[in-house]
Amino acid sequence: MAARGPDPESEPESVFPRELGLFADSYTERSRFCFCGHALSITQNFGSRLGVAARVWDAALSLCKYFEKQNVDFRGKKVIELGAGTGIVGILAALQGGDVTITDLPLALEQIKDNVQANVPPGGRAQVRALSWGIDQHVFPGDYDLVLGADIVYLEPTFPLLLGTLQHLCGPRGTIYLAAKMRQEHGTESFFQHLLPQHFQLELAQRDEDENVNIYRARHRKPKSA
């Protein structure tokens, strides 16, 4: 998950929110997934330090399944994942031939790097970098072919920061894929129904009723003809 408030000291609490008791115990869990013919081994470091960034969420799995089902072509594409958490989505994109930058806040980078090392062979194009929405997105290029995010729309104060980051990173002909658990209490539906469509051409690519996960595809709006 990625977003950032103005006070770095409050980062674990405000950006990686913790439900009482959910992350009380610290432990490591390794899970295996298979997508597009790739067997992925993903480590999740549960505990109060990473909070929600530790686990593979349903939206990430839904997005990976979508890429597999739709045979999304990553070959030679410039790709960035936001709020990667475990990095599973970006790792799959790299294994599918993408030139991928996997990002999150500094707290999560060690977990992502471990997962990249465990899954992406030498020579694979996957780099891991810190990115704080609304703060340092401009140190990244603004010409990505694909911008990916899974379950990153859950803190309303970060929505404008995320929107500005998407606007900068997505190239003129680029595509954004966002998978989200539609949590009404977190304002997720409002983001996709009201905020994002103001700036992007948005369509619902897939709806998973069982998991309550939507996958959206967004592109820059074409300039209006004079």
PDB file of C-alpha atoms in Angstrom:
ATOM      1  CA  MET A   1       0.000   0.000   0.000  1.00  0.00           C
ATOM      2  CA  ALA A   2       1.320   3.469  -0.679  1.00  0.00           C
ATOM      3  CA  ALA A   3       0.487   6.937   0.451  1.00  0.00           C
ATOM      4  CA  ARG A   4       2.101   9.378   2.799  1.00  0.00           C
ATOM      5  CA  GLY A   5       1.174  12.104   5.214  1.00  0.00           C
ATOM      6  CA  PRO A   6       3.369  15.072   6.002  1.00  0.00           C
ATOM      7  CA  ASP A   7       4.904  13.591   9.159  1.00  0.00           C
ATOM      8  CA  PRO A   8       7.320  10.689   8.472  1.00  0.00           C
ATOM      9  CA  GLU A   9       7.245   9.713  12.111  1.00  0.00           C
ATOM     10  CA  SER A  10       3.548   8.848  11.842  1.00  0.00           C
ATOM     11  CA  GLU A  11       4.032   6.793   8.674  1.00  0.00           C
ATOM     12  CA  PRO A  12       3.441   3.275  10.066  1.00  0.00           C
ATOM     13  CA  GLU A  13       0.282   4.313  11.891  1.00  0.00           C
ATOM     14  CA  SER A  14      -1.357   6.629   9.378  1.00  0.00           C
ATOM     15  CA  VAL A  15      -0.348   4.997   6.099  1.00  0.00           C
ATOM     16  CA  PHE A  16      -0.301   1.356   7.105  1.00  0.00           C
ATOM     17  CA  PRO A  17      -3.391   1.327   9.359  1.00  0.00           C
ATOM     18  CA  ARG A  18      -3.672  -1.510  11.835  1.00  0.00           C
ATOM     19  CA  GLU A  19      -6.803  -3.103  13.159  1.00  0.00           C
ATOM     20  CA  LEU A  20      -6.422  -3.912  16.842  1.00  0.00           C
ATOM     21  CA  GLY A  21      -5.291  -7.498  17.285  1.00  0.00           C
ATOM     22  CA  LEU A  22      -4.960  -8.164  13.564  1.00  0.00           C
ATOM     23  CA  PHE A  23      -1.186  -7.632  13.537  1.00  0.00           C
ATOM     24  CA  ALA A  24      -0.436  -8.177  17.221  1.00  0.00           C
ATOM     25  CA  ASP A  25       1.842 -11.161  16.544  1.00  0.00           C
ATOM     26  CA  SER A  26       4.861 -10.981  14.266  1.00  0.00           C
ATOM     27  CA  TYR A  27       5.436 -13.923  11.980  1.00  0.00           C
ATOM     28  CA  THR A  28       6.434 -14.769   8.423  1.00  0.00           C
ATOM     29  CA  GLU A  29       4.275 -16.709   6.032  1.00  0.00           C
ATOM     30  CA  ARG A  30       5.303 -17.973   2.597  1.00  0.00           C
ATOM     31  CA  SER A  31       2.537 -18.600   0.098  1.00  0.00           C
ATOM     32  CA  ARG A  32       2.622 -20.050  -3.381  1.00  0.00           C
ATOM     33  CA  PHE A  33       0.558 -18.826  -6.316  1.00  0.00           C
ATOM     34  CA  CYS A  34       0.482 -19.751  -9.978  1.00  0.00           C
ATOM     35  CA  PHE A  35      -0.355 -17.276 -12.736  1.00  0.00           C
ATOM     36  CA  CYS A  36       0.449 -17.332 -16.449  1.00  0.00           C
ATOM     37  CA  GLY A  37       2.443 -20.518 -15.957  1.00  0.00           C
ATOM     38  CA  HIS A  38       4.692 -18.934 -13.309  1.00  0.00           C
ATOM     39  CA  ALA A  39       4.937 -20.431  -9.813  1.00  0.00           C
ATOM     40  CA  LEU A  40       5.332 -17.525  -7.406  1.00  0.00           C
ATOM     41  CA  SER A  41       6.641 -17.835  -3.867  1.00  0.00           C
ATOM     42  CA  ILE A  42       5.594 -14.762  -1.886  1.00  0.00           C
ATOM     43  CA  THR A  43       6.789 -13.966   1.621  1.00  0.00           C
ATOM     44  CA  GLN A  44       4.478 -11.973   3.886  1.00  0.00           C
ATOM     45  CA  ASN A  45       6.014 -10.459   7.026  1.00  0.00           C
ATOM     46  CA  PHE A  46       3.056  -9.992   9.335  1.00  0.00           C
ATOM     47  CA  GLY A  47       3.433  -7.678  12.300  1.00  0.00           C
ATOM     48  CA  SER A  48       2.835  -4.161  13.531  1.00  0.00           C
ATOM     49  CA  ARG A  49       5.681  -2.691  11.448  1.00  0.00           C
ATOM     50  CA  LEU A  50       4.143  -3.337   8.025  1.00  0.00           C
ATOM     51  CA  GLY A  51       0.493  -3.650   9.003  1.00  0.00           C
ATOM     52  CA  VAL A  52      -1.675  -3.910   5.879  1.00  0.00           C
ATOM     53  CA  ALA A  53       1.374  -3.816   3.586  1.00  0.00           C
ATOM     54  CA  ALA A  54       2.419  -7.276   4.756  1.00  0.00           C
ATOM     55  CA  ARG A  55      -0.155  -9.469   3.088  1.00  0.00           C
ATOM     56  CA  VAL A  56      -1.330 -10.474  -0.367  1.00  0.00           C
ATOM     57  CA  TRP A  57      -4.818  -8.991  -0.613  1.00  0.00           C
ATOM     58  CA  ASP A  58      -7.719 -10.353  -2.660  1.00  0.00           C
ATOM     59  CA  ALA A  59      -7.526  -7.443  -5.092  1.00  0.00           C
ATOM     60  CA  ALA A  60      -3.924  -8.312  -5.992  1.00  0.00           C
ATOM     61  CA  LEU A  61      -4.883 -11.907  -6.737  1.00  0.00           C
ATOM     62  CA  SER A  62      -7.878 -10.743  -8.771  1.00  0.00           C
ATOM     63  CA  LEU A  63      -5.656  -8.459 -10.826  1.00  0.00           C
ATOM     64  CA  CYS A  64      -3.162 -11.256 -11.493  1.00  0.00           C
ATOM     65  CA  LYS A  65      -6.006 -13.549 -12.541  1.00  0.00           C
ATOM     66  CA  TYR A  66      -7.344 -10.838 -14.829  1.00  0.00           C
ATOM     67  CA  PHE A  67      -3.970 -10.427 -16.530  1.00  0.00           C
ATOM     68  CA  GLU A  68      -3.837 -14.185 -17.042  1.00  0.00           C
ATOM     69  CA  LYS A  69      -7.393 -14.477 -18.366  1.00  0.00           C
ATOM     70  CA  GLN A  70      -7.104 -11.469 -20.678  1.00  0.00           C
ATOM     71  CA  ASN A  71      -3.579 -12.350 -21.784  1.00  0.00           C
ATOM     72  CA  VAL A  72      -2.450  -8.774 -21.143  1.00  0.00           C
ATOM     73  CA  ASP A  73       0.755  -8.151 -23.090  1.00  0.00           C
ATOM     74  CA  PHE A  74       3.602  -6.817 -20.937  1.00  0.00           C
ATOM     75  CA  ARG A  75       6.410  -7.565 -23.394  1.00  0.00           C
ATOM     76  CA  GLY A  76       8.586  -4.511 -23.890  1.00  0.00           C
ATOM     77  CA  LYS A  77       6.198  -2.339 -21.894  1.00  0.00           C
ATOM     78  CA  LYS A  78       7.334   0.215 -19.330  1.00  0.00           C
ATOM     79  CA  VAL A  79       5.402  -0.670 -16.172  1.00  0.00           C
ATOM     80  CA  ILE A  80       5.107   0.742 -12.654  1.00  0.00           C
ATOM     81  CA  GLU A  81       3.242  -0.701  -9.674  1.00  0.00           C
ATOM     82  CA  LEU A  82       2.063   1.594  -6.880  1.00  0.00           C
ATOM     83  CA  GLY A  83       1.642   0.578  -3.254  1.00  0.00           C
ATOM     84  CA  ALA A  84       3.015  -2.851  -4.058  1.00  0.00           C
ATOM     85  CA  GLY A  85       3.083  -4.331  -0.532  1.00  0.00           C
ATOM     86  CA  THR A  86       4.430  -7.781  -1.377  1.00  0.00           C
ATOM     87  CA  GLY A  87       5.153  -6.920  -5.011  1.00  0.00           C
ATOM     88  CA  ILE A  88       3.199  -9.852  -6.450  1.00  0.00           C
ATOM     89  CA  VAL A  89       1.516  -7.861  -9.234  1.00  0.00           C
ATOM     90  CA  GLY A  90       4.717  -6.195 -10.413  1.00  0.00           C
ATOM     91  CA  ILE A  91       6.630  -9.461 -10.178  1.00  0.00           C
ATOM     92  CA  LEU A  92       4.117 -11.156 -12.475  1.00  0.00           C
ATOM     93  CA  ALA A  93       4.389  -8.248 -14.923  1.00  0.00           C
ATOM     94  CA  ALA A  94       8.186  -8.612 -14.948  1.00  0.00           C
ATOM     95  CA  LEU A  95       7.995 -12.358 -15.535  1.00  0.00           C
ATOM     96  CA  GLN A  96       5.662 -11.628 -18.439  1.00  0.00           C
ATOM     97  CA  GLY A  97       8.288  -9.475 -20.107  1.00  0.00           C
ATOM     98  CA  GLY A  98       7.655  -6.019 -18.701  1.00  0.00           C
ATOM     99  CA  ASP A  99      10.311  -3.493 -17.713  1.00  0.00           C
ATOM    100  CA  VAL A 100       8.895  -3.002 -14.235  1.00  0.00           C
ATOM    101  CA  THR A 101       9.423  -0.552 -11.390  1.00  0.00           C
ATOM    102  CA  ILE A 102       7.799  -1.765  -8.163  1.00  0.00           C
ATOM    103  CA  THR A 103       7.144   0.968  -5.614  1.00  0.00           C
ATOM    104  CA  ASP A 104       5.926   1.541  -2.097  1.00  0.00           C
ATOM    105  CA  LEU A 105       6.949   3.484   0.976  1.00  0.00           C
ATOM    106  CA  PRO A 106      10.417   2.737   2.402  1.00  0.00           C
ATOM    107  CA  LEU A 107       9.016   0.494   5.159  1.00  0.00           C
ATOM    108  CA  ALA A 108       7.807  -2.055   2.616  1.00  0.00           C
ATOM    109  CA  LEU A 109      10.804  -2.156   0.291  1.00  0.00           C
ATOM    110  CA  GLU A 110      12.746  -4.901   2.061  1.00  0.00           C
ATOM    111  CA  GLN A 111       9.821  -7.312   1.779  1.00  0.00           C
ATOM    112  CA  ILE A 112       9.368  -6.452  -1.902  1.00  0.00           C
ATOM    113  CA  LYS A 113      13.072  -6.864  -2.655  1.00  0.00           C
ATOM    114  CA  ASP A 114      13.091 -10.295  -1.011  1.00  0.00           C
ATOM    115  CA  ASN A 115      10.133 -11.379  -3.131  1.00  0.00           C
ATOM    116  CA  VAL A 116      11.664 -10.017  -6.320  1.00  0.00           C
ATOM    117  CA  GLN A 117      14.900 -11.869  -5.592  1.00  0.00           C
ATOM    118  CA  ALA A 118      12.985 -15.089  -4.923  1.00  0.00           C
ATOM    119  CA  ASN A 119      10.915 -14.935  -8.111  1.00  0.00           C
ATOM    120  CA  VAL A 120      12.570 -12.879 -10.829  1.00  0.00           C
ATOM    121  CA  PRO A 121      15.601 -14.585 -12.413  1.00  0.00           C
ATOM    122  CA  PRO A 122      18.855 -12.708 -13.058  1.00  0.00           C
ATOM    123  CA  GLY A 123      18.406 -10.538 -16.097  1.00  0.00           C
ATOM    124  CA  GLY A 124      14.736  -9.951 -15.321  1.00  0.00           C
ATOM    125  CA  ARG A 125      13.759  -6.302 -15.470  1.00  0.00           C
ATOM    126  CA  ALA A 126      12.331  -5.491 -12.051  1.00  0.00           C
ATOM    127  CA  GLN A 127      13.593  -2.678  -9.863  1.00  0.00           C
ATOM    128  CA  VAL A 128      12.281  -1.658  -6.450  1.00  0.00           C
ATOM    129  CA  ARG A 129      12.051   2.008  -5.466  1.00  0.00           C
ATOM    130  CA  ALA A 130      10.423   4.178  -2.830  1.00  0.00           C
ATOM    131  CA  LEU A 131       7.593   6.421  -3.977  1.00  0.00           C
ATOM    132  CA  SER A 132       5.496   8.692  -1.773  1.00  0.00           C
ATOM    133  CA  TRP A 133       2.384   9.879  -3.564  1.00  0.00           C
ATOM    134  CA  GLY A 134       2.072  13.610  -3.993  1.00  0.00           C
ATOM    135  CA  ILE A 135       5.643  14.153  -2.827  1.00  0.00           C
ATOM    136  CA  ASP A 136       8.232  12.589  -5.116  1.00  0.00           C
ATOM    137  CA  GLN A 137       6.390  11.178  -8.122  1.00  0.00           C
ATOM    138  CA  HIS A 138       8.114  13.772 -10.291  1.00  0.00           C
ATOM    139  CA  VAL A 139      11.471  12.030  -9.865  1.00  0.00           C
ATOM    140  CA  PHE A 140       9.910   9.231 -11.925  1.00  0.00           C
ATOM    141  CA  PRO A 141       9.310   9.582 -15.670  1.00  0.00           C
ATOM    142  CA  GLY A 142       5.841  10.451 -16.922  1.00  0.00           C
ATOM    143  CA  ASP A 143       5.683   7.993 -19.788  1.00  0.00           C
ATOM    144  CA  TYR A 144       4.746   4.606 -18.338  1.00  0.00           C
ATOM    145  CA  ASP A 145       2.786   2.315 -20.640  1.00  0.00           C
ATOM    146  CA  LEU A 146       1.082   0.571 -17.732  1.00  0.00           C
ATOM    147  CA  VAL A 147       0.403   1.795 -14.200  1.00  0.00           C
ATOM    148  CA  LEU A 148      -0.787  -0.904 -11.789  1.00  0.00           C
ATOM    149  CA  GLY A 149      -2.315  -0.815  -8.321  1.00  0.00           C
ATOM    150  CA  ALA A 150      -4.122  -3.352  -6.145  1.00  0.00           C
ATOM    151  CA  ASP A 151      -6.078  -2.332  -3.057  1.00  0.00           C
ATOM    152  CA  ILE A 152      -4.453   1.069  -2.789  1.00  0.00           C
ATOM    153  CA  VAL A 153      -7.681   3.100  -2.546  1.00  0.00           C
ATOM    154  CA  TYR A 154      -8.559   2.941   1.150  1.00  0.00           C
ATOM    155  CA  LEU A 155      -7.550   6.217   2.829  1.00  0.00           C
ATOM    156  CA  GLU A 156      -9.601   9.211   1.692  1.00  0.00           C
ATOM    157  CA  PRO A 157      -6.994  11.865   2.641  1.00  0.00           C
ATOM    158  CA  THR A 158      -4.580  10.233   0.191  1.00  0.00           C
ATOM    159  CA  PHE A 159      -6.982  10.244  -2.779  1.00  0.00           C
ATOM    160  CA  PRO A 160      -5.811  13.607  -4.210  1.00  0.00           C
ATOM    161  CA  LEU A 161      -2.187  12.499  -3.780  1.00  0.00           C
ATOM    162  CA  LEU A 162      -2.858   9.243  -5.610  1.00  0.00           C
ATOM    163  CA  LEU A 163      -4.719  11.055  -8.369  1.00  0.00           C
ATOM    164  CA  GLY A 164      -1.849  13.477  -8.944  1.00  0.00           C
ATOM    165  CA  THR A 165       0.601  10.582  -9.012  1.00  0.00           C
ATOM    166  CA  LEU A 166      -1.476   8.703 -11.590  1.00  0.00           C
ATOM    167  CA  GLN A 167      -1.751  11.817 -13.738  1.00  0.00           C
ATOM    168  CA  HIS A 168       2.007  12.241 -13.771  1.00  0.00           C
ATOM    169  CA  LEU A 169       3.081   8.619 -14.260  1.00  0.00           C
ATOM    170  CA  CYS A 170       0.664   7.482 -16.952  1.00  0.00           C
ATOM    171  CA  GLY A 171       1.982   8.238 -20.417  1.00  0.00           C
ATOM    172  CA  PRO A 172      -0.189   9.887 -23.087  1.00  0.00           C
ATOM    173  CA  ARG A 173      -1.084   6.485 -24.536  1.00  0.00           C
ATOM    174  CA  GLY A 174      -0.713   4.614 -21.243  1.00  0.00           C
ATOM    175  CA  THR A 175      -3.240   2.489 -19.386  1.00  0.00           C
ATOM    176  CA  ILE A 176      -3.943   2.285 -15.659  1.00  0.00           C
ATOM    177  CA  TYR A 177      -5.238  -0.910 -14.059  1.00  0.00           C
ATOM    178  CA  LEU A 178      -6.597  -0.548 -10.521  1.00  0.00           C
ATOM    179  CA  ALA A 179      -8.105  -3.443  -8.581  1.00  0.00           C
ATOM    180  CA  ALA A 180     -10.003  -2.558  -5.434  1.00  0.00           C
ATOM    181  CA  LYS A 181     -12.070  -4.158  -2.722  1.00  0.00           C
ATOM    182  CA  MET A 182     -15.168  -1.964  -2.782  1.00  0.00           C
ATOM    183  CA  ARG A 183     -15.258  -0.886   0.844  1.00  0.00           C
ATOM    184  CA  GLN A 184     -17.948   1.755   1.211  1.00  0.00           C
ATOM    185  CA  GLU A 185     -16.681   2.835   4.613  1.00  0.00           C
ATOM    186  CA  HIS A 186     -13.292   3.754   3.100  1.00  0.00           C
ATOM    187  CA  GLY A 187     -14.693   5.906   0.307  1.00  0.00           C
ATOM    188  CA  THR A 188     -13.420   3.523  -2.370  1.00  0.00           C
ATOM    189  CA  GLU A 189     -16.608   3.694  -4.442  1.00  0.00           C
ATOM    190  CA  SER A 190     -16.588   7.483  -4.344  1.00  0.00           C
ATOM    191  CA  PHE A 191     -13.023   7.593  -5.682  1.00  0.00           C
ATOM    192  CA  PHE A 192     -13.927   5.529  -8.726  1.00  0.00           C
ATOM    193  CA  GLN A 193     -17.361   7.016  -9.331  1.00  0.00           C
ATOM    194  CA  HIS A 194     -16.603  10.688  -8.807  1.00  0.00           C
ATOM    195  CA  LEU A 195     -12.917  11.616  -8.480  1.00  0.00           C
ATOM    196  CA  LEU A 196     -11.059   9.482 -11.029  1.00  0.00           C
ATOM    197  CA  PRO A 197     -13.556   9.997 -13.913  1.00  0.00           C
ATOM    198  CA  GLN A 198     -13.009  13.760 -13.694  1.00  0.00           C
ATOM    199  CA  HIS A 199      -9.507  13.264 -15.074  1.00  0.00           C
ATOM    200  CA  PHE A 200      -9.460   9.894 -16.836  1.00  0.00           C
ATOM    201  CA  GLN A 201     -11.587   7.900 -19.223  1.00  0.00           C
ATOM    202  CA  LEU A 202     -12.640   5.090 -16.885  1.00  0.00           C
ATOM    203  CA  GLU A 203     -14.283   1.742 -17.458  1.00  0.00           C
ATOM    204  CA  LEU A 204     -15.114  -1.218 -15.248  1.00  0.00           C
ATOM    205  CA  ALA A 205     -13.107  -4.065 -16.739  1.00  0.00           C
ATOM    206  CA  GLN A 206     -14.222  -6.795 -14.338  1.00  0.00           C
ATOM    207  CA  ARG A 207     -16.441  -7.282 -11.307  1.00  0.00           C
ATOM    208  CA  ASP A 208     -15.914 -10.172  -8.860  1.00  0.00           C
ATOM    209  CA  GLU A 209     -19.100 -10.414  -6.833  1.00  0.00           C
ATOM    210  CA  ASP A 210     -17.769 -13.155  -4.538  1.00  0.00           C
ATOM    211  CA  GLU A 211     -14.746 -11.128  -3.440  1.00  0.00           C
ATOM    212  CA  ASN A 212     -16.398  -7.705  -3.895  1.00  0.00           C
ATOM    213  CA  VAL A 213     -13.440  -6.663  -6.044  1.00  0.00           C
ATOM    214  CA  ASN A 214     -13.651  -4.361  -9.066  1.00  0.00           C
ATOM    215  CA  ILE A 215     -10.949  -3.957 -11.686  1.00  0.00           C
ATOM    216  CA  TYR A 216     -10.908  -0.618 -13.473  1.00  0.00           C
ATOM    217  CA  ARG A 217      -9.086   0.402 -16.626  1.00  0.00           C
ATOM    218  CA  ALA A 218      -8.300   4.093 -17.090  1.00  0.00           C
ATOM    219  CA  ARG A 219      -6.705   6.211 -19.792  1.00  0.00           C
ATOM    220  CA  HIS A 220      -6.052   9.911 -20.199  1.00  0.00           C
ATOM    221  CA  ARG A 221      -8.991  11.746 -21.673  1.00  0.00           C
ATOM    222  CA  LYS A 222      -8.496  12.770 -25.297  1.00  0.00           C
ATOM    223  CA  PRO A 223      -8.292  16.552 -25.778  1.00  0.00           C
ATOM    224  CA  LYS A 224     -11.533  18.021 -27.029  1.00  0.00           C
ATOM    225  CA  SER A 225     -11.491  19.128 -30.638  1.00  0.00           C
ATOM    226  CA  ALA A 226     -11.510  22.871 -31.173  1.00  0.00           C
TER     227      ALA A 226
END
